[in-house]
Coordinates of C-alpha atoms and ligand atoms in Angstrom, one line a residue:
Chain A
M1 CA -53.5 -49.8 94.6
K2 CA -53.1 -46.4 96.3
I3 CA -54.2 -45.7 99.8
L4 CA -54.8 -42.2 101.2
V5 CA -55.0 -41.7 105.0
C6 CA -56.5 -38.4 106.4
L7 CA -54.6 -37.3 109.5
G8 CA -55.9 -34.9 112.1
N9 CA -53.4 -33.2 114.4
V10 CA -54.9 -33.1 117.9
P11 CA -53.8 -32.3 121.5
D12 CA -52.6 -35.3 123.5
T13 CA -55.6 -36.8 125.2
T14 CA -54.2 -36.3 128.7
T15 CA -53.8 -32.5 128.1
K16 CA -55.8 -30.3 130.5
V17 CA -57.6 -28.0 128.1
K18 CA -57.8 -24.2 128.7
F19 CA -59.5 -21.6 126.6
A20 CA -58.2 -18.1 125.7
D21 CA -61.1 -15.7 126.4
G22 CA -63.4 -18.7 126.4
A23 CA -63.5 -18.5 122.6
A24 CA -60.5 -20.6 121.4
L25 CA -58.2 -23.3 122.6
D26 CA -55.2 -22.0 124.4
K27 CA -52.4 -23.8 122.6
T28 CA -49.6 -23.0 125.0
G29 CA -47.9 -26.1 126.3
I30 CA -50.0 -28.5 124.3
Q31 CA -48.4 -31.7 123.0
W32 CA -49.8 -32.6 119.6
I33 CA -50.3 -36.1 118.4
I34 CA -51.8 -37.9 115.4
N35 CA -55.5 -38.4 116.1
P36 CA -55.6 -41.9 117.7
W37 CA -58.0 -43.5 115.1
D38 CA -56.0 -42.0 112.2
E39 CA -52.9 -43.5 113.7
L40 CA -54.6 -46.9 113.6
A41 CA -55.8 -46.3 110.0
L42 CA -52.2 -45.5 109.0
T43 CA -50.9 -48.6 110.8
R44 CA -53.4 -50.8 108.9
A45 CA -52.5 -49.1 105.6
V46 CA -48.8 -49.8 106.2
E47 CA -49.6 -53.4 107.1
L48 CA -51.5 -53.9 103.9
K49 CA -48.6 -52.4 101.9
E50 CA -46.0 -54.6 103.6
D51 CA -48.0 -57.8 103.0
S52 CA -46.9 -58.2 99.4
G53 CA -50.0 -60.2 98.5
N54 CA -52.0 -57.0 98.5
A55 CA -50.6 -55.0 95.6
V56 CA -50.6 -51.8 97.5
D57 CA -48.0 -49.6 95.9
Q58 CA -48.3 -46.4 97.9
V59 CA -49.6 -45.0 101.2
T60 CA -50.1 -41.2 101.2
V61 CA -51.0 -39.1 104.3
I62 CA -52.8 -35.8 104.1
T63 CA -53.6 -33.1 106.6
V64 CA -55.3 -29.8 106.5
G65 CA -53.2 -27.6 108.9
G66 CA -50.6 -24.9 109.4
K67 CA -46.8 -25.5 109.5
D68 CA -47.2 -26.6 113.1
A69 CA -48.9 -29.8 111.8
E70 CA -45.7 -30.9 110.0
P71 CA -44.2 -32.9 112.9
T72 CA -47.3 -35.0 112.8
L73 CA -46.8 -35.7 109.1
R74 CA -43.1 -36.5 109.7
K75 CA -44.2 -39.0 112.4
A76 CA -46.6 -40.6 109.9
L77 CA -43.7 -40.9 107.3
A78 CA -41.5 -42.5 110.0
I79 CA -44.3 -45.0 110.8
G80 CA -44.3 -46.0 107.1
A81 CA -46.3 -43.7 104.9
D82 CA -44.5 -43.0 101.5
E83 CA -45.4 -39.4 101.0
A84 CA -47.2 -36.6 102.9
I85 CA -49.3 -33.7 101.8
R86 CA -50.1 -30.6 103.9
I87 CA -52.9 -28.4 102.7
D88 CA -52.0 -25.0 104.0
A89 CA -55.0 -23.9 105.9
E90 CA -56.1 -23.8 109.6
P91 CA -58.8 -26.4 109.9
A92 CA -62.0 -24.3 110.5
D93 CA -64.8 -26.9 110.5
A94 CA -65.5 -30.4 109.2
Y95 CA -67.1 -29.1 106.0
S96 CA -64.2 -26.9 105.0
V97 CA -61.6 -29.6 105.9
A98 CA -63.5 -32.2 103.7
A99 CA -63.8 -29.7 100.9
Q100 CA -60.1 -28.9 101.0
I101 CA -59.1 -32.6 101.0
A102 CA -61.6 -33.3 98.2
E103 CA -60.1 -30.6 96.0
A104 CA -56.6 -31.9 96.6
V105 CA -57.2 -35.6 95.9
R106 CA -59.9 -35.6 93.2
D107 CA -58.7 -37.6 90.2
K108 CA -55.4 -38.5 91.8
G109 CA -56.2 -42.2 91.6
F110 CA -56.6 -43.1 95.3
D111 CA -58.5 -46.4 95.5
L112 CA -59.0 -46.4 99.3
I113 CA -59.4 -43.3 101.4
L114 CA -59.2 -43.9 105.1
S115 CA -60.1 -41.5 107.9
G116 CA -60.6 -42.0 111.6
I117 CA -64.1 -42.2 113.0
E118 CA -63.8 -39.1 115.1
S119 CA -61.3 -36.3 116.0
S120 CA -60.6 -36.5 119.6
D121 CA -60.7 -32.7 120.0
Y122 CA -64.0 -31.5 118.5
N123 CA -65.6 -34.9 118.4
G124 CA -67.6 -34.4 115.2
S125 CA -67.3 -37.6 113.2
M126 CA -68.2 -35.7 110.0
V127 CA -65.2 -35.3 107.8
S128 CA -65.3 -38.8 106.4
G129 CA -68.8 -38.8 105.0
M130 CA -68.5 -35.2 103.8
L131 CA -65.3 -36.1 101.9
A132 CA -67.1 -39.1 100.3
E133 CA -70.0 -36.9 99.3
F134 CA -67.8 -34.2 97.8
L135 CA -66.0 -36.9 95.8
N136 CA -69.3 -38.7 95.0
N137 CA -67.7 -41.9 96.3
P138 CA -69.3 -44.6 98.4
S139 CA -68.6 -44.4 102.1
V140 CA -68.6 -47.0 104.9
S141 CA -68.4 -46.0 108.5
A142 CA -67.5 -47.7 111.7
V143 CA -65.1 -50.0 109.9
S144 CA -63.1 -52.3 112.2
G145 CA -61.5 -54.6 109.6
I146 CA -60.0 -54.2 106.1
L147 CA -58.9 -57.1 104.0
I148 CA -57.9 -56.9 100.3
Q149 CA -58.9 -60.0 98.4
G150 CA -57.9 -59.9 94.8
S151 CA -59.5 -56.9 93.3
E152 CA -62.0 -56.6 96.1
V153 CA -61.7 -54.8 99.5
E154 CA -63.7 -56.5 102.2
L155 CA -64.7 -54.3 105.1
T156 CA -66.0 -55.2 108.5
R157 CA -68.6 -52.7 109.6
E158 CA -69.8 -52.4 113.2
I159 CA -73.5 -52.3 113.7
D160 CA -75.6 -52.2 116.9
G161 CA -75.0 -55.5 118.5
G162 CA -73.0 -57.1 115.8
K163 CA -70.9 -56.8 112.6
E164 CA -71.4 -57.0 108.9
Q165 CA -69.0 -58.0 106.1
V166 CA -69.5 -55.5 103.3
V167 CA -68.0 -54.8 99.9
V168 CA -68.2 -51.5 98.0
P169 CA -66.6 -50.7 94.7
A170 CA -63.3 -48.6 94.9
P171 CA -62.7 -45.8 95.1
F172 CA -64.4 -45.4 98.4
V173 CA -64.0 -43.7 101.8
A174 CA -63.9 -45.6 105.0
A175 CA -64.1 -44.2 108.6
V176 CA -62.2 -46.6 110.7
Q177 CA -62.4 -47.4 114.4
K178 CA -60.8 -49.6 117.0
G179 CA -60.1 -53.1 115.8
I180 CA -58.7 -52.1 112.5
A181 CA -55.2 -52.6 113.8
R182 CA -54.2 -54.0 117.1
E183 CA -51.7 -51.3 118.4
P184 CA -50.6 -48.2 116.7
R185 CA -47.2 -48.8 115.2
I186 CA -44.2 -47.1 116.8
A187 CA -41.7 -45.3 114.5
A188 CA -38.3 -47.0 114.7
M189 CA -35.0 -45.2 114.4
R190 CA -34.6 -46.4 110.8
G191 CA -38.1 -45.1 110.0
I192 CA -37.3 -41.7 111.5
M193 CA -34.1 -41.4 109.4
M194 CA -35.9 -42.5 106.2
A195 CA -38.7 -40.1 106.9
R196 CA -36.4 -37.1 106.4
K197 CA -35.9 -38.1 102.8
K198 CA -39.5 -38.8 101.9
P199 CA -41.5 -36.1 100.2
L200 CA -43.7 -33.7 102.2
T201 CA -45.6 -31.5 99.8
V202 CA -47.3 -28.3 100.8
I203 CA -50.2 -27.3 98.6
P204 CA -52.2 -24.0 98.8
A205 CA -55.7 -24.0 100.2
V206 CA -58.7 -23.3 98.0
D207 CA -61.4 -20.9 99.0
V208 CA -64.1 -22.5 101.1
N209 CA -66.2 -20.9 103.8
P210 CA -66.8 -23.0 106.9
L211 CA -70.5 -23.5 107.7
T212 CA -70.1 -23.5 111.5
E213 CA -68.2 -21.5 114.1
F214 CA -67.3 -22.2 117.7
V215 CA -68.5 -19.2 119.6
K216 CA -67.8 -20.2 123.2
F217 CA -66.1 -22.9 125.3
E218 CA -67.0 -23.7 128.9
L219 CA -65.3 -26.0 131.4
P220 CA -67.5 -28.4 133.4
Q221 CA -68.6 -27.3 136.8
P222 CA -66.5 -28.9 139.5
K223 CA -68.2 -32.1 140.6
P224 CA -69.2 -32.6 144.3
P225 CA -66.9 -35.0 146.1
C226 CA -67.5 -38.7 145.8
K227 CA -69.6 -40.1 148.7
M228 CA -67.8 -43.0 150.3
I229 CA -69.6 -46.1 151.5
D230 CA -68.2 -48.7 153.9
A231 CA -67.6 -52.0 152.2
E232 CA -69.4 -53.7 155.1
D233 CA -72.4 -51.6 154.6
I234 CA -73.4 -52.1 151.0
D235 CA -77.1 -51.8 151.6
V236 CA -76.6 -48.1 152.1
L237 CA -75.2 -47.8 148.5
V238 CA -78.4 -49.5 147.1
Q239 CA -80.6 -47.1 149.1
W240 CA -78.7 -44.1 147.8
L241 CA -78.8 -45.3 144.3
Q242 CA -82.6 -45.8 144.6
N243 CA -83.6 -42.7 146.6
E244 CA -80.9 -40.1 146.1
A245 CA -79.5 -40.7 142.6
K246 CA -82.7 -42.4 141.5
V247 CA -80.9 -44.6 139.0
L248 CA -82.2 -48.0 140.2
Chain B
M1 CA -90.7 -25.1 107.1
S2 CA -90.7 -28.3 109.2
V3 CA -88.4 -30.5 111.2
L4 CA -87.5 -33.8 109.6
V5 CA -86.2 -36.6 111.8
Y6 CA -84.6 -39.8 110.5
T7 CA -85.8 -42.8 112.6
E8 CA -83.6 -45.8 112.1
N9 CA -85.0 -49.2 112.8
W10 CA -83.4 -52.4 114.0
D11 CA -85.0 -55.5 112.3
G12 CA -88.2 -53.6 111.8
K13 CA -88.4 -52.2 115.4
F14 CA -87.6 -48.9 117.0
K15 CA -85.8 -48.5 120.2
K16 CA -86.0 -46.1 123.1
A17 CA -83.3 -44.1 121.4
S18 CA -85.6 -43.6 118.5
Y19 CA -88.4 -42.2 120.7
E20 CA -85.9 -39.9 122.5
L21 CA -84.9 -38.6 119.1
V22 CA -88.4 -37.9 118.1
S23 CA -89.1 -36.2 121.4
Y24 CA -86.0 -34.0 120.8
A25 CA -87.2 -33.2 117.2
T26 CA -90.6 -32.3 118.6
Q27 CA -89.1 -29.9 121.1
V28 CA -87.0 -28.2 118.4
A29 CA -90.1 -27.9 116.3
E30 CA -92.0 -26.3 119.1
M31 CA -89.2 -23.7 119.4
L32 CA -89.6 -23.0 115.7
N33 CA -93.4 -23.2 115.7
T34 CA -93.6 -26.0 113.3
S35 CA -94.3 -29.7 113.1
V36 CA -92.3 -32.9 112.9
T37 CA -92.1 -35.3 110.0
A38 CA -90.3 -38.6 110.6
I39 CA -88.7 -40.6 107.8
S40 CA -88.3 -44.4 108.1
I41 CA -86.3 -46.4 105.6
G42 CA -86.7 -50.2 105.3
K43 CA -89.4 -52.6 106.3
V44 CA -91.3 -51.5 109.4
N45 CA -95.0 -52.3 109.9
D46 CA -97.6 -49.5 110.3
D47 CA -98.3 -50.3 114.0
E48 CA -94.6 -49.8 114.8
L49 CA -94.4 -46.6 112.7
L50 CA -97.5 -45.1 114.4
K51 CA -95.6 -45.3 117.8
L52 CA -93.5 -42.4 116.6
G53 CA -96.7 -40.3 116.8
G54 CA -96.7 -41.0 120.5
F55 CA -93.7 -38.8 120.8
G56 CA -94.8 -35.9 118.6
A57 CA -94.3 -36.9 114.9
T58 CA -97.4 -35.9 113.0
K59 CA -96.4 -37.3 109.6
I60 CA -94.4 -40.4 108.9
L61 CA -92.7 -41.0 105.5
K62 CA -92.4 -44.7 104.9
A63 CA -89.7 -45.5 102.4
D64 CA -89.8 -49.3 102.2
D65 CA -88.6 -50.2 98.7
Q66 CA -87.3 -53.7 98.5
H67 CA -83.8 -52.6 97.4
L68 CA -83.3 -50.5 100.5
N69 CA -82.7 -53.3 102.9
G70 CA -79.3 -52.9 104.3
L71 CA -77.6 -49.5 104.8
D72 CA -76.1 -47.9 101.8
N73 CA -75.0 -44.4 102.7
Q74 CA -75.5 -42.9 99.3
A75 CA -78.9 -44.4 98.6
Y76 CA -80.2 -43.5 102.0
T77 CA -78.8 -40.0 101.6
D78 CA -80.6 -39.7 98.2
I79 CA -83.9 -40.5 100.0
I80 CA -83.5 -38.3 103.0
A81 CA -82.3 -35.4 100.8
R82 CA -85.4 -35.7 98.7
A83 CA -87.7 -35.9 101.7
A84 CA -86.0 -32.8 103.2
I85 CA -86.6 -30.8 100.1
E86 CA -90.2 -31.9 99.6
E87 CA -91.0 -31.3 103.2
G88 CA -89.2 -27.9 103.2
A89 CA -87.3 -29.0 106.2
G90 CA -85.4 -26.3 108.0
V91 CA -83.9 -28.6 110.5
I92 CA -83.0 -32.3 110.0
V93 CA -82.3 -34.4 113.1
F94 CA -80.3 -37.7 113.3
S95 CA -79.0 -39.8 116.2
H96 CA -75.2 -39.4 116.7
N97 CA -74.8 -43.1 116.3
N98 CA -72.8 -44.8 113.5
T99 CA -75.7 -44.5 111.0
G100 CA -76.6 -41.0 111.9
K101 CA -73.0 -39.8 111.6
A102 CA -72.6 -41.5 108.2
L103 CA -75.8 -40.0 106.8
A104 CA -75.8 -36.5 108.4
S105 CA -72.3 -35.9 107.0
R106 CA -73.2 -36.8 103.4
L107 CA -76.5 -34.8 103.6
S108 CA -74.6 -31.8 104.9
V109 CA -72.6 -31.6 101.6
R110 CA -75.7 -32.5 99.5
L111 CA -77.8 -29.7 100.9
K112 CA -74.9 -27.4 101.9
A113 CA -76.3 -27.5 105.5
A114 CA -74.3 -26.9 108.6
V115 CA -74.1 -29.8 111.1
G116 CA -74.2 -29.5 114.8
A117 CA -72.7 -32.9 115.7
G118 CA -73.1 -34.8 118.9
L119 CA -75.5 -32.4 120.7
I120 CA -76.4 -32.9 124.3
K121 CA -79.4 -30.5 124.6
L122 CA -81.8 -28.2 122.8
P123 CA -80.4 -25.3 120.7
V124 CA -79.3 -22.5 123.0
S125 CA -80.7 -19.8 120.6
L126 CA -82.4 -19.7 117.3
S127 CA -81.1 -16.5 115.8
P128 CA -78.2 -16.9 115.6
F129 CA -78.7 -20.6 115.6
I130 CA -76.4 -21.9 118.4
V131 CA -76.1 -25.5 119.6
Y132 CA -74.4 -27.1 122.5
K133 CA -72.1 -30.1 122.6
K134 CA -69.2 -31.7 124.5
V135 CA -65.7 -31.4 123.1
F136 CA -62.3 -32.8 124.0
S137 CA -64.0 -36.1 124.9
G138 CA -66.0 -34.6 127.7
K139 CA -63.3 -32.2 129.1
A140 CA -65.2 -29.1 127.9
F141 CA -68.4 -27.9 126.4
A142 CA -68.9 -25.7 123.3
Q143 CA -71.5 -23.5 121.8
V144 CA -71.4 -23.7 118.0
E145 CA -73.1 -21.4 115.6
L146 CA -74.7 -23.0 112.5
K147 CA -74.6 -20.5 109.7
T148 CA -76.7 -21.9 106.9
E149 CA -80.4 -21.7 106.2
V150 CA -80.9 -25.5 106.6
K151 CA -79.4 -27.1 109.7
I152 CA -78.6 -30.7 110.6
L153 CA -78.4 -31.8 114.2
T154 CA -77.1 -35.1 115.5
L155 CA -78.1 -35.9 119.1
M156 CA -76.0 -37.9 121.5
Q157 CA -77.8 -41.0 122.7
N158 CA -79.3 -40.9 126.2
S159 CA -79.0 -37.1 126.5
F160 CA -82.7 -36.3 126.1
E161 CA -85.7 -37.5 128.1
L162 CA -88.7 -39.1 126.4
V163 CA -91.6 -36.7 126.2
E164 CA -94.9 -38.3 125.3
A165 CA -97.3 -36.5 123.1
D166 CA -100.8 -37.4 122.0
S167 CA -100.5 -36.4 118.4
R168 CA -101.9 -38.8 115.9
A169 CA -99.5 -39.5 113.0
E170 CA -100.4 -40.0 109.4
I171 CA -98.3 -42.5 107.4
V172 CA -97.4 -41.5 103.8
S173 CA -95.6 -43.9 101.4
F174 CA -92.5 -42.3 100.1
A175 CA -90.9 -43.5 97.0
G176 CA -87.7 -41.5 96.9
E177 CA -85.7 -42.4 93.9
T178 CA -82.2 -43.5 94.5
G179 CA -79.1 -44.5 92.6
V180 CA -78.4 -48.2 92.6
P181 CA -77.1 -49.2 96.1
K182 CA -73.4 -50.0 95.9
T183 CA -72.9 -51.6 99.3
V184 CA -73.1 -55.4 99.1
I185 CA -73.6 -57.0 102.5
K186 CA -72.0 -60.4 102.4
D187 CA -72.5 -61.6 106.0
V188 CA -74.0 -60.4 109.2
Q189 CA -73.1 -61.6 112.7
K190 CA -75.3 -60.5 115.6
Q191 CA -75.1 -61.2 119.2
T192 CA -78.4 -62.4 120.5
G193 CA -80.0 -62.3 123.9
K194 CA -77.6 -59.8 125.4
I195 CA -78.4 -56.3 126.5
L196 CA -76.4 -54.1 124.1
L197 CA -73.9 -51.9 125.7
T198 CA -74.9 -48.8 123.8
D199 CA -78.6 -49.3 124.7
A200 CA -78.1 -50.2 128.4
E201 CA -79.3 -47.9 131.2
V202 CA -77.1 -49.7 133.7
V203 CA -73.6 -51.0 133.0
V204 CA -71.3 -53.1 135.2
S205 CA -67.7 -52.8 134.1
G206 CA -64.5 -54.5 135.2
G207 CA -60.8 -53.5 134.9
R208 CA -57.5 -55.1 135.5
G209 CA -58.2 -55.1 139.2
M210 CA -60.5 -58.0 138.6
K211 CA -57.3 -60.0 138.3
S212 CA -58.4 -62.8 135.9
P213 CA -61.1 -63.6 133.4
D214 CA -62.2 -66.3 135.7
N215 CA -63.5 -63.7 138.1
W216 CA -66.0 -62.2 135.7
G217 CA -68.8 -64.3 137.2
V218 CA -69.4 -61.7 139.9
I219 CA -69.7 -59.0 137.3
E220 CA -72.2 -61.0 135.3
E221 CA -74.2 -61.9 138.3
L222 CA -74.6 -58.2 139.3
A223 CA -75.4 -57.3 135.7
D224 CA -78.1 -60.0 135.7
A225 CA -79.6 -58.7 138.9
L226 CA -79.6 -55.1 137.6
G227 CA -80.7 -55.9 134.0
A228 CA -77.4 -54.3 133.0
A229 CA -74.9 -54.8 130.2
T230 CA -71.3 -55.6 130.9
A231 CA -68.2 -53.6 129.9
C232 CA -64.5 -53.5 130.6
S233 CA -61.4 -51.3 130.3
R234 CA -59.0 -51.6 127.4
P235 CA -56.3 -53.7 128.9
V236 CA -58.9 -56.2 129.8
S237 CA -60.0 -56.6 126.2
D238 CA -56.4 -56.3 124.9
E239 CA -55.5 -59.3 127.1
G240 CA -58.4 -61.2 125.6
W241 CA -60.2 -61.5 129.0
R242 CA -63.3 -60.0 127.4
S243 CA -64.5 -59.4 123.9
H244 CA -63.4 -56.3 122.1
D245 CA -66.8 -54.8 121.8
E246 CA -67.1 -54.4 125.6
H247 CA -64.2 -52.0 125.9
T248 CA -65.3 -48.5 126.8
G249 CA -63.3 -45.3 126.5
Q250 CA -61.8 -43.0 124.1
T251 CA -60.7 -45.7 121.7
G252 CA -63.6 -48.0 122.5
K253 CA -67.4 -47.4 123.0
I254 CA -68.7 -44.1 124.1
I255 CA -71.8 -44.7 126.3
A256 CA -74.1 -42.6 128.4
P257 CA -76.0 -44.9 130.8
N258 CA -77.8 -43.8 133.9
L259 CA -75.5 -45.9 136.1
Y260 CA -72.0 -47.1 135.5
I261 CA -70.4 -49.4 138.1
A262 CA -66.6 -49.5 137.7
A263 CA -64.9 -52.4 139.5
G264 CA -61.1 -52.6 139.6
I265 CA -60.7 -49.7 137.1
S266 CA -58.1 -47.1 138.0
G267 CA -59.9 -44.2 136.2
A268 CA -57.4 -43.3 133.5
I269 CA -58.6 -40.3 131.5
Q270 CA -58.9 -42.3 128.3
H271 CA -61.3 -44.7 130.0
M272 CA -63.4 -42.0 131.6
A273 CA -63.7 -40.2 128.3
G274 CA -66.0 -43.0 127.2
I275 CA -68.4 -42.6 130.1
S276 CA -68.3 -38.8 130.7
S277 CA -72.0 -38.5 130.0
T278 CA -73.0 -41.1 132.6
K279 CA -75.5 -39.8 135.1
C280 CA -74.1 -41.7 138.1
I281 CA -70.8 -43.5 138.5
V282 CA -70.0 -46.0 141.3
A283 CA -66.4 -46.9 141.8
I284 CA -65.1 -50.0 143.7
N285 CA -61.4 -50.0 144.1
T286 CA -58.9 -51.3 146.8
D287 CA -56.9 -48.0 146.5
S288 CA -58.6 -45.1 148.1
D289 CA -56.3 -42.8 146.0
A290 CA -57.3 -44.2 142.6
P291 CA -58.2 -41.4 140.2
V292 CA -61.6 -43.1 139.5
F293 CA -62.9 -41.6 142.8
E294 CA -62.4 -38.1 141.4
Y295 CA -65.1 -38.9 138.8
A296 CA -67.3 -41.2 140.8
D297 CA -70.5 -40.1 142.6
Y298 CA -70.3 -43.0 145.1
G299 CA -67.3 -45.0 146.1
V300 CA -66.4 -48.1 148.0
V301 CA -62.9 -48.8 149.0
G302 CA -62.6 -52.6 149.0
D303 CA -61.9 -55.8 147.1
A304 CA -64.2 -55.9 144.1
L305 CA -64.3 -59.7 144.4
K306 CA -66.1 -59.3 147.8
V307 CA -67.9 -56.1 147.2
L308 CA -69.6 -57.1 144.0
P309 CA -71.3 -60.2 145.4
A310 CA -72.4 -58.2 148.5
L311 CA -73.9 -55.6 146.1
T312 CA -75.7 -58.3 144.1
R313 CA -77.3 -59.6 147.3
A314 CA -78.3 -56.1 148.4
V315 CA -79.8 -55.3 145.0
K316 CA -81.8 -58.6 144.9
E317 CA -83.0 -57.9 148.4
A318 CA -84.1 -54.4 147.6
K319 CA -85.8 -55.5 144.4
S320 CA -87.8 -58.2 146.2
K321 CA -89.3 -55.7 148.6
Ligands
LIG401 C1 -54.1 -43.3 123.3 C2 -54.7 -44.1 124.4 C3 -56.0 -44.5 124.3 C4 -56.5 -45.3 125.4 N1 -57.8 -45.6 125.3 C5 -58.4 -46.3 126.3 C6 -59.8 -46.6 126.3 O1 -60.5 -46.3 125.4 N2 -60.3 -47.3 127.4 C7 -59.5 -47.7 128.4 O2 -60.1 -48.3 129.4 N3 -58.2 -47.4 128.4 C8 -57.6 -46.8 127.4 N4 -56.3 -46.5 127.5 C9 -55.5 -47.1 128.6 C10 -55.6 -46.3 129.9 O3 -54.6 -45.2 129.8 C11 -55.4 -47.2 131.1 O4 -54.1 -47.8 131.0 C12 -56.4 -48.2 131.3 O5 -57.7 -47.6 131.3 C13 -56.2 -48.9 132.7 O6 -57.1 -50.0 132.8 P1 -57.5 -50.5 134.2 O7 -58.1 -49.4 135.0 O8 -58.3 -51.7 134.0 O9 -56.2 -51.0 134.8 P2 -55.2 -50.4 135.9 O10 -54.8 -49.0 135.6 O11 -54.1 -51.4 136.1 O12 -56.0 -50.3 137.2 C14 -56.4 -51.4 138.0 C15 -57.1 -50.9 139.2 O13 -57.7 -51.9 140.0 C16 -57.5 -51.7 141.4 N5 -57.6 -53.0 142.0 C17 -56.6 -53.9 142.1 N6 -57.1 -55.0 142.8 C18 -58.4 -54.7 143.1 C19 -59.4 -55.5 143.7 N7 -59.2 -56.7 144.2 N8 -60.6 -54.9 143.9 C20 -60.8 -53.6 143.4 N9 -59.9 -52.9 142.8 C21 -58.7 -53.5 142.6 C22 -56.2 -51.0 141.4 O14 -56.1 -50.2 142.6 C23 -56.2 -50.1 140.2 O15 -56.8 -48.8 140.4 C24 -55.7 -45.7 126.5 C25 -54.4 -45.3 126.5 C26 -53.8 -44.5 125.5 C27 -52.4 -44.1 125.6
LIG402 N1 -57.5 -31.2 109.7 C1 -57.6 -32.4 109.2 N2 -56.8 -32.9 108.2 C2 -56.9 -34.1 107.7 N3 -57.8 -35.0 108.1 C3 -58.7 -34.6 109.1 C4 -58.6 -33.3 109.7 N4 -59.6 -33.2 110.6 C5 -60.2 -34.4 110.6 N5 -59.7 -35.3 109.7 C6 -60.1 -36.7 109.4 O1 -61.5 -36.8 109.6 C7 -61.7 -37.8 110.7 C8 -63.0 -37.4 111.4 O2 -62.8 -36.1 112.0 P1 -64.0 -35.3 112.6 O3 -65.1 -35.2 111.6 O4 -63.4 -33.9 112.8 O5 -64.4 -35.9 113.9 C9 -60.4 -37.8 111.5 O6 -60.3 -39.0 112.1 C10 -59.4 -37.6 110.3 O7 -59.1 -38.8 109.7

């Protein structure tokens, strides 16, 4: 069985974001990381491969990005992916990213395609379903558990107020979320050494036009200071919540 | 041209979020001088369907084929795509919840329609068609142009007020053909009797400052008094003090209640990212320098184990008046 994990390269979540001319992210000084959910997806893929009962022979990671996304791919190789693919294009929108990945992986024999549920930068949650539709594969979203049982892959899907155990025929695309793996795996020294020898293939982009464009970014208005209430005087808080904030 | 809105049901019922969504679709339709058609998939009785009319839908497509029980993203997309084409929909609206995200994304490719994902208000302009959303987990806002003829919008929950309308809706049976559903649902586990975190208007949440799972009684009592759901920070669920589906934040649930009471939570950016759309935040913390006070609207410096019971008493008293 072959697993593909889609990796987005995003600013570290503690980054203070700034925008150049209000129209694009100012990339100076930004630390880039693997999108947190993608890192969990990768961790789970590597776990499945290591557990020999699962017959997973290969874990491949793929990203759509410029050369500056390569450290992220190397990190994924150090964590345990076997090979990495970079599609040489700046990610423009979810549609074009999904179209690029679909072109690159169609008919390459991936049984399980994993993505994160959302990119922590532009918060779209769209690539996964779009990729599945481009490939005409089934898709399952909000997946918090993956178990391989014989020839079947059993998924746990989060629904409002509960969970479902579902099975779809492979190949399929799953958007994974928290729960899929406990902690992201840290790359060990040995992994980092081995990563240098693993293949990182760069493939050219195909021609696709994005359907959307970010035209303007704004930072939130500074918030008025927090109103403090004396711990001995909690009635005041209830009055404010009722009469001022009007939330009770 | 019309506006089509997908109204999800939960065991045959709609929720407040469904009505918010129809209200939103109705306002978008007004901007475009057109009307709203809702599509419902699965078993929902006619009385329940007609409630959608109370928020502006004038036509309701009822797709209740037996084989459509249980979400299959491909089969549902088949139906919605067909409805969109038959209705000549120029805009298709979904909730930005798990189902909405899964269907909007597939439909986008099917119809080659741009998606504005996770919107928090009405479109800013129609030509060009520009929508408004949060980005970087609430650290900024963005205007996004949708460049295709047909547009798909997904609306963040709790970001739009209900607007009642007195339109009467007509129900039309809709037999959209689908491929054979491929998703086999083997088992369902549901929590019962609890207010769902994602639906709750008021949330009481505890962090590591609560010290021990044995101290959660004071959180639950306040939640009971307020009709609130309970939540927690990530270390609390990682430690197994509380169940995983209570953890809010960047890697947990993203919620937008009216009121969020954070007790013994330091206010790490990853936690706050999950609640950045909350209307009012109350923080209770022993440390007056805790970062949570930078985000809070109201703050109490004190021991949560004492402040929470006092707050519960005050709430009960205020409610009994
Ligand atoms: C990639 C990544 C993703 C993450 N995602 C999330 C996420 O989704 N959600 C999340 O919550 N965290 C997340 N975290 C963790 C986050 O950075 C913080 O570590 C976490 O939120 C801290 O939890 P806390 O506030 O409960 O605990 P602490 O930081 O330990 O804070 C405890 C607070 O309680 C106060 N306190 C102590 N005693 C009392 C008392 N008696 N009464 C009142 N107050 C008291 C203290 O002053 C302190 O402010 C993430 C981290 C990373 C790196
Ligand atoms: N540039 C990219 N390259 C590869 N995968 C991506 C890229 N952007 C997003 N993804 C994948 O799609 C998921 C959802 O992203 P989004 O739709 O942008 O929120 C992410 O968690 C990744 O798994």
